[in-house]
Amino acid sequence: QVQLVESGGGLVQAGDSLRLSCVASGDTFSSYNMGWFRQAPGKEREFVAGISWSGDRTQYEDSVKGRLTISRDNAKNTLYLQMSSLKPEDTALYYCAAVTYARRLLGPYDYWGQGTQVTVSS
């Protein structure tokens, strides 16, 4: 059993930076792949970025490449999403997710956090 809690969202202006965090508790996250997803009002939840727990593989949605960086600190059981050059289209509820022993960073994922809101104004 793994619990995920996101934080770090907020209201920012276009071009600003923000770092989201996701803290895992319960079972150890050894061998867990993790990812970030987002969902805007009226839209389907979409994949943003994924990372293997060892950090040897990452994958990004095309529109965020070069602006968003996924990373993790296993000693702190924490996943991060560093966001820069934010755009209004980045506005969404951001979720972190985890899955054990998976190859595909796109999913499927088994564990989900409650989400943290990111709003980018222009």
CSV table of C-alpha atoms in Angstrom, one decimal:
chain,number,residue,atom,x,y,z
A,1,GLN,CA,0.0,0.0,0.0
A,2,VAL,CA,1.4,3.4,-1.1
A,3,GLN,CA,0.0,6.8,-0.4
A,4,LEU,CA,0.9,9.8,-2.5
A,5,VAL,CA,0.5,13.5,-1.5
A,6,GLU,CA,1.2,16.3,-3.9
A,7,SER,CA,2.0,19.9,-3.0
A,8,GLY,CA,3.5,23.0,-4.5
A,9,GLY,CA,0.7,24.2,-6.8
A,10,GLY,CA,-0.4,27.7,-6.9
A,11,LEU,CA,-1.3,30.8,-9.0
A,12,VAL,CA,1.5,32.2,-11.1
A,13,GLN,CA,2.0,34.4,-14.1
A,14,ALA,CA,3.0,33.2,-17.5
A,15,GLY,CA,6.8,32.8,-17.7
A,16,ASP,CA,7.1,32.0,-14.0
A,17,SER,CA,8.5,28.9,-12.4
A,18,LEU,CA,7.0,26.4,-10.0
A,19,ARG,CA,8.1,23.1,-8.4
A,20,LEU,CA,5.6,20.4,-7.5
A,21,SER,CA,6.4,17.8,-4.9
A,22,CYS,CA,4.9,14.4,-4.3
A,23,VAL,CA,5.7,12.6,-1.0
A,24,ALA,CA,5.2,8.8,-0.8
A,25,SER,CA,4.4,7.0,2.4
A,26,GLY,CA,3.6,3.4,3.3
A,27,ASP,CA,5.6,0.8,1.3
A,28,THR,CA,9.0,1.7,0.1
A,29,PHE,CA,9.3,3.1,-3.4
A,30,SER,CA,12.2,0.9,-4.3
A,31,SER,CA,11.6,-0.2,-8.0
A,32,TYR,CA,8.6,2.1,-8.4
A,33,ASN,CA,8.2,4.1,-11.6
A,34,MET,CA,6.6,7.4,-11.0
A,35,GLY,CA,4.9,10.0,-13.2
A,36,TRP,CA,3.0,13.3,-13.4
A,37,PHE,CA,-0.4,13.7,-15.0
A,38,ARG,CA,-2.6,16.7,-15.4
A,39,GLN,CA,-6.2,17.4,-16.0
A,40,ALA,CA,-7.8,20.7,-17.1
A,41,PRO,CA,-11.5,21.4,-16.7
A,42,GLY,CA,-13.6,19.6,-19.3
A,43,LYS,CA,-10.6,17.6,-20.6
A,44,GLU,CA,-9.2,14.1,-20.1
A,45,ARG,CA,-6.3,13.4,-17.8
A,46,GLU,CA,-3.1,13.4,-19.7
A,47,PHE,CA,0.4,12.1,-19.2
A,48,VAL,CA,3.0,14.8,-18.5
A,49,ALA,CA,6.3,13.1,-17.5
A,50,GLY,CA,7.5,9.8,-16.1
A,51,ILE,CA,10.7,8.6,-14.5
A,52,SER,CA,12.0,5.2,-13.5
A,53,TRP,CA,12.8,5.0,-9.8
A,54,SER,CA,16.4,4.4,-10.5
A,55,GLY,CA,16.3,7.5,-12.6
A,56,ASP,CA,17.9,5.9,-15.7
A,57,ARG,CA,14.8,6.6,-17.9
A,58,THR,CA,12.6,9.7,-18.3
A,59,GLN,CA,9.8,10.5,-20.7
A,60,TYR,CA,7.9,13.7,-21.4
A,61,GLU,CA,4.8,14.8,-23.3
A,62,ASP,CA,6.0,16.8,-26.3
A,63,SER,CA,4.5,20.1,-25.3
A,64,VAL,CA,6.5,20.3,-22.1
A,65,LYS,CA,9.9,19.2,-23.3
A,66,GLY,CA,12.5,21.7,-22.3
A,67,ARG,CA,10.2,23.5,-19.8
A,68,LEU,CA,9.3,20.8,-17.3
A,69,THR,CA,11.8,18.4,-15.6
A,70,ILE,CA,10.9,15.4,-13.6
A,71,SER,CA,13.2,14.2,-10.9
A,72,ARG,CA,13.2,12.2,-7.6
A,73,ASP,CA,14.9,11.9,-4.3
A,74,ASN,CA,14.6,8.4,-3.1
A,75,ALA,CA,16.1,9.1,0.3
A,76,LYS,CA,13.2,11.4,0.9
A,77,ASN,CA,10.6,9.3,-1.0
A,78,THR,CA,9.8,12.4,-3.0
A,79,LEU,CA,9.0,13.0,-6.6
A,80,TYR,CA,9.4,16.5,-8.2
A,81,LEU,CA,8.2,18.3,-11.2
A,82,GLN,CA,10.2,21.5,-11.9
A,83,MET,CA,8.2,23.8,-14.2
A,84,SER,CA,9.7,26.8,-15.9
A,85,SER,CA,8.4,29.2,-18.6
A,86,LEU,CA,4.9,28.3,-17.6
A,87,LYS,CA,2.1,29.0,-20.1
A,88,PRO,CA,-1.6,29.4,-19.5
A,89,GLU,CA,-2.2,26.0,-21.2
A,90,ASP,CA,-0.3,24.4,-18.4
A,91,THR,CA,-3.2,25.3,-16.1
A,92,ALA,CA,-4.5,22.0,-14.7
A,93,LEU,CA,-4.9,19.8,-11.6
A,94,TYR,CA,-1.6,17.9,-11.4
A,95,TYR,CA,-1.5,14.4,-10.1
A,96,CYS,CA,1.5,12.2,-9.2
A,97,ALA,CA,1.3,8.4,-9.8
A,98,ALA,CA,3.3,5.3,-9.1
A,99,VAL,CA,3.6,1.7,-10.3
A,100,THR,CA,5.9,-1.2,-9.4
A,101,TYR,CA,8.3,-2.9,-11.8
A,102,ALA,CA,6.8,-1.4,-15.0
A,103,ARG,CA,8.7,-0.8,-18.2
A,104,ARG,CA,6.4,1.8,-19.8
A,105,LEU,CA,6.6,5.2,-18.2
A,106,LEU,CA,3.3,6.1,-20.0
A,107,GLY,CA,1.5,3.7,-17.7
A,108,PRO,CA,-0.7,2.1,-16.5
A,109,TYR,CA,-0.2,3.4,-13.0
A,110,ASP,CA,-1.7,1.8,-9.9
A,111,TYR,CA,-1.4,4.5,-7.2
A,112,TRP,CA,-2.5,8.1,-7.4
A,113,GLY,CA,-2.4,11.3,-5.3
A,114,GLN,CA,-5.2,13.7,-4.7
A,115,GLY,CA,-3.8,16.4,-7.0
A,116,THR,CA,-2.5,19.9,-6.7
A,117,GLN,CA,-3.8,22.9,-8.7
A,118,VAL,CA,-1.6,24.9,-10.9
A,119,THR,CA,-3.0,28.0,-12.5
A,120,VAL,CA,-1.1,30.2,-14.9
A,121,SER,CA,-2.4,33.6,-15.7
A,122,SER,CA,-1.5,35.7,-18.7
